CSV table of C-alpha atoms in Angstrom, one decimal:
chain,number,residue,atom,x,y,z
A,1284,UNK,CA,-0.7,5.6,-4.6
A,1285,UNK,CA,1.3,6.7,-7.9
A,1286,UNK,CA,4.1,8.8,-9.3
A,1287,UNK,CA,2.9,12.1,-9.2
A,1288,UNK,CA,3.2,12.6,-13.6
A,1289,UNK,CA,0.0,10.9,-15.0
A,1290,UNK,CA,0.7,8.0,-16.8
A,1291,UNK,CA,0.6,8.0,-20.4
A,1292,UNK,CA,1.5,5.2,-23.4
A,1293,UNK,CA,4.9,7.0,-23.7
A,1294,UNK,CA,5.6,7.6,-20.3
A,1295,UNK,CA,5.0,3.5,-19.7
A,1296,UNK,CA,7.5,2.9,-22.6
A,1297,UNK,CA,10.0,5.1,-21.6
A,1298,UNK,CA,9.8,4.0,-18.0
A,1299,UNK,CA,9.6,0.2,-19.3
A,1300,UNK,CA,12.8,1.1,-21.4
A,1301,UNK,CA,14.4,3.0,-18.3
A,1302,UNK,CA,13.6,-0.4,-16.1
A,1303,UNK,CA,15.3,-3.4,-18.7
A,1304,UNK,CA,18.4,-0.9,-18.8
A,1305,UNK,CA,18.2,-1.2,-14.8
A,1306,UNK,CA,17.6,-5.2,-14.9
A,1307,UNK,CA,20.2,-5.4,-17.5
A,1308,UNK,CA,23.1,-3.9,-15.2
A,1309,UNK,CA,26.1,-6.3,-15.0
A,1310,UNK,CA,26.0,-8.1,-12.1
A,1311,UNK,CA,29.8,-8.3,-11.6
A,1312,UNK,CA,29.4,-4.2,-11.4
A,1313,UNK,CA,27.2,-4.3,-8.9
A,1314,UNK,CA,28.9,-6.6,-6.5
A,1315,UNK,CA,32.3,-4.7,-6.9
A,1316,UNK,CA,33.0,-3.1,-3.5
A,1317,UNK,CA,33.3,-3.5,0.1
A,1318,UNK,CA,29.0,-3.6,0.2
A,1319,UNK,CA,27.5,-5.7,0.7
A,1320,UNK,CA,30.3,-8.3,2.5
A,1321,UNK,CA,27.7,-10.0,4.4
A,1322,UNK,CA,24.3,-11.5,4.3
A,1323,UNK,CA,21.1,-8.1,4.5
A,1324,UNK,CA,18.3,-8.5,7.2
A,1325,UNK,CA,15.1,-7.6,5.6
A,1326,UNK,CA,12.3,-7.1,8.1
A,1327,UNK,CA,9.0,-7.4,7.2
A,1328,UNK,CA,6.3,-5.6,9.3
A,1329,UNK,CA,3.6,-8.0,9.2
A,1330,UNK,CA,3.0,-12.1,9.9
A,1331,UNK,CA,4.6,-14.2,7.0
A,1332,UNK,CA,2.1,-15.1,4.3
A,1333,UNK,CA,1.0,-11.6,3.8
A,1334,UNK,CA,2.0,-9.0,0.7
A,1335,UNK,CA,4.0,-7.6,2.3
A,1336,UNK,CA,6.2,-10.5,3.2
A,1337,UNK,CA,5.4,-11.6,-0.3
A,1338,UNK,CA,7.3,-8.6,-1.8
A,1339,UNK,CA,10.3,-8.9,0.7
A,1340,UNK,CA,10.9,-12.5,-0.2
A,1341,UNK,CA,10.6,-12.0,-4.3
A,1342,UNK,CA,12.5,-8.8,-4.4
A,1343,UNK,CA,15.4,-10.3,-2.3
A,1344,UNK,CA,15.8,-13.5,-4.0
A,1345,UNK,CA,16.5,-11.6,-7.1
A,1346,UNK,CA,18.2,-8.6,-5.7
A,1347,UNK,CA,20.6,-10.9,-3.9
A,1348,UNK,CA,21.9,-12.2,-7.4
A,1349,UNK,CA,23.1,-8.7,-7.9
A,1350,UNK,CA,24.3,-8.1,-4.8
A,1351,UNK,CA,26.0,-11.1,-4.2
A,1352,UNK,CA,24.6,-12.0,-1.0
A,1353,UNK,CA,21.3,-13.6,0.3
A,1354,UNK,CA,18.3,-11.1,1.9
A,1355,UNK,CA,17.2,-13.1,5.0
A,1356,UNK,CA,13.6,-12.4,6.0
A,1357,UNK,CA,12.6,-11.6,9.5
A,1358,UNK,CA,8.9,-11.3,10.1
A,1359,UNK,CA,8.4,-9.0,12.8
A,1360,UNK,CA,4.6,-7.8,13.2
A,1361,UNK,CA,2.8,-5.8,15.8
A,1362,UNK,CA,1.3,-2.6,16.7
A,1363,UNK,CA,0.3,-2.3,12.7
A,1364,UNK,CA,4.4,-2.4,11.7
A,1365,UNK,CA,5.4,-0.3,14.4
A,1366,UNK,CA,6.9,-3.2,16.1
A,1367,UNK,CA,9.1,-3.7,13.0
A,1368,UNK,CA,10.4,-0.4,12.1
A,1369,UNK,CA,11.0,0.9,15.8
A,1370,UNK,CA,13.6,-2.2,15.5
A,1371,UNK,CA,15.0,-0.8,11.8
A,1372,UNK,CA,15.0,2.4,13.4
A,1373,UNK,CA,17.4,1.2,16.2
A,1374,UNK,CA,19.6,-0.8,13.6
A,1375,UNK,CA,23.5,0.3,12.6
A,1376,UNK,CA,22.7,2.5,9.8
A,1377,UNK,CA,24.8,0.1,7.8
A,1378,UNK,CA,22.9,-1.4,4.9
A,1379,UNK,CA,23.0,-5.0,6.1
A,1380,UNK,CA,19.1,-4.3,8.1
A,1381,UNK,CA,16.1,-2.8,6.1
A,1382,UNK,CA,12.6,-2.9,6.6
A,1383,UNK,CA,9.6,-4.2,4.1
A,1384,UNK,CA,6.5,-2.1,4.8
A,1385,UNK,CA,3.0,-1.0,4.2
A,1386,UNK,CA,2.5,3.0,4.2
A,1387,UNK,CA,-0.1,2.9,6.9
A,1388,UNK,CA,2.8,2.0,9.1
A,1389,UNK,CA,4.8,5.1,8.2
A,1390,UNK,CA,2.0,7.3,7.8
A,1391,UNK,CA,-1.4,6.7,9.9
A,1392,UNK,CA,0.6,5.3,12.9
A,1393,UNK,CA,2.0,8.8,13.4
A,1394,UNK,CA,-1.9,9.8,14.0
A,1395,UNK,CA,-3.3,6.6,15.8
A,1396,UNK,CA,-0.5,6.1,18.5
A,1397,UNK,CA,0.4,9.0,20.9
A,1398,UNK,CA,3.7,7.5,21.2
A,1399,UNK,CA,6.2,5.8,18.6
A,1400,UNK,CA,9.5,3.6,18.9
A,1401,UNK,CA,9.8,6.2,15.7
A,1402,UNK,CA,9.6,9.3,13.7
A,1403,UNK,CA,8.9,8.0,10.1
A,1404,UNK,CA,10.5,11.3,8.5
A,1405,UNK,CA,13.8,11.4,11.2
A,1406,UNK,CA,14.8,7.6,11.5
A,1407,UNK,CA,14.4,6.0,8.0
A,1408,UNK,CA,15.6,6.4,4.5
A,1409,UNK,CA,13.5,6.2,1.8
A,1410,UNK,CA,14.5,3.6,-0.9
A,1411,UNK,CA,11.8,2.3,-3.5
A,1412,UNK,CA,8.0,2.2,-3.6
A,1413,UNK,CA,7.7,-1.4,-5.3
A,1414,UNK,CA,3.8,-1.6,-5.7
A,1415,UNK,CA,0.6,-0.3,-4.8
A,1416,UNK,CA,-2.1,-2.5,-4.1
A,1417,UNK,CA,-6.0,-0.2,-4.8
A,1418,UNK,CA,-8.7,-0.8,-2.1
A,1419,UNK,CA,-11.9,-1.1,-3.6
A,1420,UNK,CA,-15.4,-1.2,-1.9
A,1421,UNK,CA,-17.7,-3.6,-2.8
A,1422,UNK,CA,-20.9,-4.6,-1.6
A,1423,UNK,CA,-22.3,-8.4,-0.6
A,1424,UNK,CA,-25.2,-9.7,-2.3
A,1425,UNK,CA,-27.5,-9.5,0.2
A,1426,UNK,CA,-27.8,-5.9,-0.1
A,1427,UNK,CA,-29.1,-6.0,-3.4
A,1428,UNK,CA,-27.1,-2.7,-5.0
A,1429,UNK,CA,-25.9,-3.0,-8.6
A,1430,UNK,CA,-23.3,0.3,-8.3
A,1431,UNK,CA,-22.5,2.9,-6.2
A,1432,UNK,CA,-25.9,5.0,-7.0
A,1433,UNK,CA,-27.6,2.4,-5.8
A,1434,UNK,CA,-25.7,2.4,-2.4
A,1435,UNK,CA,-26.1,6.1,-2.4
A,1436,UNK,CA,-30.2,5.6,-2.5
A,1437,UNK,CA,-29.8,2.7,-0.1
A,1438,UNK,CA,-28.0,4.7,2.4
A,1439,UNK,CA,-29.8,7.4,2.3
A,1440,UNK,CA,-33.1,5.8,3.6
A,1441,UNK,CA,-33.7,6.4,7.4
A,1442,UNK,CA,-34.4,3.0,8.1
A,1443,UNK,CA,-31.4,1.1,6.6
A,1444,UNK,CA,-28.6,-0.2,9.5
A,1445,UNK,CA,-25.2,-0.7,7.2
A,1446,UNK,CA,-22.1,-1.2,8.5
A,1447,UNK,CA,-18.4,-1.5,6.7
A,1448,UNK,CA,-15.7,-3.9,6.9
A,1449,UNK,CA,-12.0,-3.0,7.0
A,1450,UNK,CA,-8.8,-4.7,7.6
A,1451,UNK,CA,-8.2,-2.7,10.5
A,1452,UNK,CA,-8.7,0.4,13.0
A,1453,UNK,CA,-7.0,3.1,11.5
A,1454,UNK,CA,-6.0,2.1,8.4
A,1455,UNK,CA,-6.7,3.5,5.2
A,1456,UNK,CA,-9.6,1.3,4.8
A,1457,UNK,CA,-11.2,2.7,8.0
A,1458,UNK,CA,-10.0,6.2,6.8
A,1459,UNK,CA,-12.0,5.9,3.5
A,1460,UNK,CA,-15.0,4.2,5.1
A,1461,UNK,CA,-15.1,7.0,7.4
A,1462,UNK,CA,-15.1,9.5,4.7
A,1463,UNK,CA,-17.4,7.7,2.7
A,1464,UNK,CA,-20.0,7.5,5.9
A,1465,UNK,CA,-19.9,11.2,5.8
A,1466,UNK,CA,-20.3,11.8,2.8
A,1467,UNK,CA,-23.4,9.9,2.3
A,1468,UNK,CA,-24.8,10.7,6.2
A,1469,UNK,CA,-25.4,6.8,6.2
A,1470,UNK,CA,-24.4,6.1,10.0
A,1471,UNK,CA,-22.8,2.8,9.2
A,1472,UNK,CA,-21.0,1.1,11.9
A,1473,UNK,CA,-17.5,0.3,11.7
A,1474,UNK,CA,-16.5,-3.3,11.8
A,1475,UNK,CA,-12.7,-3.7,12.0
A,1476,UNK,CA,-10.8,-6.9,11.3
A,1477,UNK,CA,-6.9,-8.0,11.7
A,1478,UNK,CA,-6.3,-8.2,8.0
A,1479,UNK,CA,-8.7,-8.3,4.7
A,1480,UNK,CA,-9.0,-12.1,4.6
A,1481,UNK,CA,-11.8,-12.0,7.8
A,1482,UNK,CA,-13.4,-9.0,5.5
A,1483,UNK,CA,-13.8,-10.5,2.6
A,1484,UNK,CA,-15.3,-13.9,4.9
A,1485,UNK,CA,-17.6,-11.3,6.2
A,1486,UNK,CA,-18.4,-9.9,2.7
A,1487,UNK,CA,-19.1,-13.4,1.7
A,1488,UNK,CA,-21.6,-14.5,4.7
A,1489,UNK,CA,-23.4,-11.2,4.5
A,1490,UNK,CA,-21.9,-10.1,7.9
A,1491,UNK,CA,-21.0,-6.6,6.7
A,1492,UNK,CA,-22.6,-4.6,4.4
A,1493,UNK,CA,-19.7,-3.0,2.4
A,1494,UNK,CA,-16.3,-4.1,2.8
A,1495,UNK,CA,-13.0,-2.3,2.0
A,1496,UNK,CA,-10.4,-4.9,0.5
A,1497,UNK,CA,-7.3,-5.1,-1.8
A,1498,UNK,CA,-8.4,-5.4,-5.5
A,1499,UNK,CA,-6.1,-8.4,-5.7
A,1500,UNK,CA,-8.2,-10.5,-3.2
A,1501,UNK,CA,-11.9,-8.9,-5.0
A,1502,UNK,CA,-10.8,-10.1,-7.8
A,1503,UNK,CA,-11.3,-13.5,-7.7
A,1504,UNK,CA,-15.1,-13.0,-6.0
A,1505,UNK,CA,-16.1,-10.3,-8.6
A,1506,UNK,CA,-15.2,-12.4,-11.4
A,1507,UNK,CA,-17.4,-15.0,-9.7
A,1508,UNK,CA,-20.3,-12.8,-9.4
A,1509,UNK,CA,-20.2,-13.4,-5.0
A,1510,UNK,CA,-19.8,-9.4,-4.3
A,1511,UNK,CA,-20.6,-6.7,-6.4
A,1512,UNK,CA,-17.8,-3.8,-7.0
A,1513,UNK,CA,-18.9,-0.3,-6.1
A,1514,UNK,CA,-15.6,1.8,-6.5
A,1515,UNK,CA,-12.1,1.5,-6.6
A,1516,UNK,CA,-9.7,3.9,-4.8
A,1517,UNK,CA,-6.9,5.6,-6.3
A,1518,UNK,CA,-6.0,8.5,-9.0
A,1519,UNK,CA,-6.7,5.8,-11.9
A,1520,UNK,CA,-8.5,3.0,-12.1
A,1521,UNK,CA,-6.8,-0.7,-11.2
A,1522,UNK,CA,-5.5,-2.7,-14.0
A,1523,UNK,CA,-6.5,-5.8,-12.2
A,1524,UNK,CA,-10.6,-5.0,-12.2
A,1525,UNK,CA,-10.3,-2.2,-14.6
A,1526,UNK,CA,-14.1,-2.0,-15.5
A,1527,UNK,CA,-14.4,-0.7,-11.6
A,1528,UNK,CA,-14.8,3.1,-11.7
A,1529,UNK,CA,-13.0,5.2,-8.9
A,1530,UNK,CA,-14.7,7.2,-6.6
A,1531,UNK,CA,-13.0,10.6,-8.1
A,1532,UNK,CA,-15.3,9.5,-11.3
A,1533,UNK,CA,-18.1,8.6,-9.5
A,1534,UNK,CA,-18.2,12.4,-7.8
A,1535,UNK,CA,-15.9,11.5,-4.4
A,1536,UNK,CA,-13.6,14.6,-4.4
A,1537,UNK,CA,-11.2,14.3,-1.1
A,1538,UNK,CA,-8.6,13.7,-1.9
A,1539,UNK,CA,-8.3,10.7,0.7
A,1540,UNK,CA,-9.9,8.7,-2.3
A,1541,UNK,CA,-6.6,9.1,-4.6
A,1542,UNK,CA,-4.7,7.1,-2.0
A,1543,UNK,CA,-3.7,3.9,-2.0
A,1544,UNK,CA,-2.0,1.2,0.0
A,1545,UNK,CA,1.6,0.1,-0.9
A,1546,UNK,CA,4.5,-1.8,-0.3
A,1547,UNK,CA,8.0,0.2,-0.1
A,1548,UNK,CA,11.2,-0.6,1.3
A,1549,UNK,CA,13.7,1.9,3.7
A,1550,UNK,CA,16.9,1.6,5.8
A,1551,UNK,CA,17.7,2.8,8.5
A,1552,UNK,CA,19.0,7.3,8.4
A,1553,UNK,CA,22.6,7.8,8.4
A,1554,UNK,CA,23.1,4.8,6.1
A,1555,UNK,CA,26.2,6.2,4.1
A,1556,UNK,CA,24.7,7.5,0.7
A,1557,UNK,CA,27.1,4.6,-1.6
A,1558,UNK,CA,25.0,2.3,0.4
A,1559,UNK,CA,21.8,3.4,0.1
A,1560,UNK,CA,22.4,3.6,-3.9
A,1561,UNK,CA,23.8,0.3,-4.3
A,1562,UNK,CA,20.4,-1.0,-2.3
A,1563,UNK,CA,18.0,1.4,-4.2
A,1564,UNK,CA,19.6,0.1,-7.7
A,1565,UNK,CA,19.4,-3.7,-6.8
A,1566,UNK,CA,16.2,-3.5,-5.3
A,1567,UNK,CA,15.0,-1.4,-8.4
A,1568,UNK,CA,16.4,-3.6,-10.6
A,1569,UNK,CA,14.6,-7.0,-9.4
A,1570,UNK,CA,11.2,-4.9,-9.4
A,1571,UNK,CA,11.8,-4.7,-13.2
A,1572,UNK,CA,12.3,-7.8,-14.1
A,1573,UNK,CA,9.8,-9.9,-16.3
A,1574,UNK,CA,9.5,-12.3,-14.3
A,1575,UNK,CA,8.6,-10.5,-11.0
A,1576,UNK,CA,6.3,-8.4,-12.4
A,1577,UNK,CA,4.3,-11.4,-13.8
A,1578,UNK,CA,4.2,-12.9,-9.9
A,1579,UNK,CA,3.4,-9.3,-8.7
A,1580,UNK,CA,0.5,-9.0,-11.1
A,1581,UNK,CA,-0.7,-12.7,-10.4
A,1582,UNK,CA,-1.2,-11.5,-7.1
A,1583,UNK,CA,-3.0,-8.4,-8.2
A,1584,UNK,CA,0.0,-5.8,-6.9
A,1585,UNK,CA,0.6,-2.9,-9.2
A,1586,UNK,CA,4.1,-1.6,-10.2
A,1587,UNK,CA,5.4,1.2,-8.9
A,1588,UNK,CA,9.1,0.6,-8.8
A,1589,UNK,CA,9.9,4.7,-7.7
A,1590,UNK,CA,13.3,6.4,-7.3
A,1591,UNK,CA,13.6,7.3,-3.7
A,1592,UNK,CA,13.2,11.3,-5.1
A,1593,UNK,CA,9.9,10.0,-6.5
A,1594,UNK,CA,9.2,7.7,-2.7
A,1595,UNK,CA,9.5,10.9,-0.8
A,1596,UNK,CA,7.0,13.4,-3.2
A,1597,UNK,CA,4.5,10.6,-2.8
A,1598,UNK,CA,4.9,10.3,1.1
A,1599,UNK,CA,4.7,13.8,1.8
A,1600,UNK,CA,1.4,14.4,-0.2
A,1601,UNK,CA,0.0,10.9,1.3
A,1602,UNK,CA,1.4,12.1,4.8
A,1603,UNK,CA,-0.4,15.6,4.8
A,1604,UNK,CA,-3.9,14.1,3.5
A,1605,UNK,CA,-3.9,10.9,5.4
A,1606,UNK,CA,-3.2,12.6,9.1
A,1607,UNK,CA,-5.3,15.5,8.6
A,1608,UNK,CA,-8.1,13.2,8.0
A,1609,UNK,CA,-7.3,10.5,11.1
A,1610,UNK,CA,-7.2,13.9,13.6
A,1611,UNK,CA,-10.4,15.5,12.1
A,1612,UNK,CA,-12.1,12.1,12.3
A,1613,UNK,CA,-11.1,11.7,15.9
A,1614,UNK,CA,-9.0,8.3,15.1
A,1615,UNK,CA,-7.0,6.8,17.9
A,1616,UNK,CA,-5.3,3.3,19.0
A,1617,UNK,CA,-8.0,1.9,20.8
């Protein structure tokens, strides 16, 4: 998932340029006014440990120098995030509760679950995309494929049984392993796990033929030479495994393959506008900084640090691909 200009050396100077002015805002400027006057709730739609609670955490500690006052972090998972955000949703639209989350939970929930404790594009708004993390596919050794044309060959032999691992039903792993399946008429089987940490385990042991993962965890095993890289997903390829070509390069043309998983934060709608610029510049200003985006790189989490004008162009054309596709795939809760 990126901004929708393409990236270029000038834009990324410019943008770096824009983003030290941001980190470099007097602090005593920032906390001037009646907001924040108390501690801010963050909640973080998935189990602590995760990237997601990850992000919350660093982003807060820093933002909270501007601010003035601490983030504390309150892990609320279930129902992929929905368990979080219905409770954001049903916050005071005040500033002091916001929400840490992936965009499967504010986009492929509206498709997967019939009902919803809420309506991503009525009850929230948008702040800041921080990063993106890029699925990639890769294969396990076992399978004996060097690249993707070698899956393509492999999968198109009657008597192959592949399957793929993904970190979960309905996700945009199972989304682009669906696609992929039809594409290639290969009849794999779907093998769904709670997170990518049990897909990669499966990678590893040869459980799963292909597995869809965060870059940032295949890095580690590619560099190792334990699973071979097929394809990375996304409009570009990753900088953290940047010798993996995406699957637009390698002839995949939906559009599904552009996306990309990532990490955003929102408030509450109705939060008074002051308020939601004072959060959006704080938050905006910790994501530039050195220093976190050294840790988000060491994790293998991409920058994407967006104005919330620039959150909202990316959702909608992430919203219209990614639903079409769950509904015309036949995706549901199970």
């Amino acid at each position: 998932m990126q901004n929708n200009t393409k990236e270029t050396p000038m834009r990324r100077h410019f943008f770096s340029f824009g983003f030290a002015m941001l980190a470099a805002l007097p602090l005593a400027g920032l906390a001037q006014g009646s907001f924040p006057g108390k501690p801010i709730r963050i909640v973080v739609t998935a189990q602590a440990g995760g990237a997601n609670d990850f992000v919350a955490r660093l982003i807060g500690e820093h933002a909270a120098k501007a601010l003035g006052q601490p983030f504390i972090v309150d892990n609320r998972a279930g129902a992929n995030g929905a368990v979080g955000l219905g409770e954001v949703a049903r916050a005071a639209p005040d500033g002091y509760t916001i929400a840490v989350t992936l965009g499967d939970s504010l986009i492929n929930n509206v498709a997967l679950y019939k009902t919803l404790p809420y309506d991503p594009q009525r009850d929230f708004v948008f702040l800041t995309q921080v990063v993106r993390s890029p699925a990639i596919l890769s294969a396990n050794l076992e399978l004996g494929v060097k690249d993707m044309e070698g899956f393509r060959k492999l999968a198109a032999r009657p008597d192959q049984k592949l399957s793929y691992g993904t970190w979960g039903p309905g996700g945009l792993g199972h989304l682009a392993g669906e696609a992929l399946n039809r594409k290639l008429d290969a009849h794999m089987v779907h093998v769904p796990q709670r997170g990518e940490a049990p897909v990669m385990a499966d990678l590893l042991s040869n459980t799963v033929s292909v597995g869809l993962t965060s870059a940032g965890l295949a890095r580690q095993h590619v560099q190792a030479g334990k699973i071979v890289p097929l394809a990375i997903m996304g409009r570009e390829r990753s900088a953290v495994l940047p010798q993996v070509p995406t699957m637009r390069e390698l002839g995949f043309d939906d559009p599904l393959f552009e996306a990309a998983v990532w990490i955003a934060f929102v408030a509450p709608a109705r939060t008074p506008p002051a308020v939601v610029e004072r959060l959006t510049v704080a938050l905006r200003a910790a994501a530039a900084m050195p220093e976190v985006q050294a840790r988000m790189a060491e994790r293998g989490l991409e920058m994407l640090n967006t104005t919330p004008e620039q959150f909202s162009a990316n959702y909608r054309r992430d919203f219209d691909v990614i639903t079409r596709r769950m509904r015309e795939f036949g995706i549901e809760a199970q």
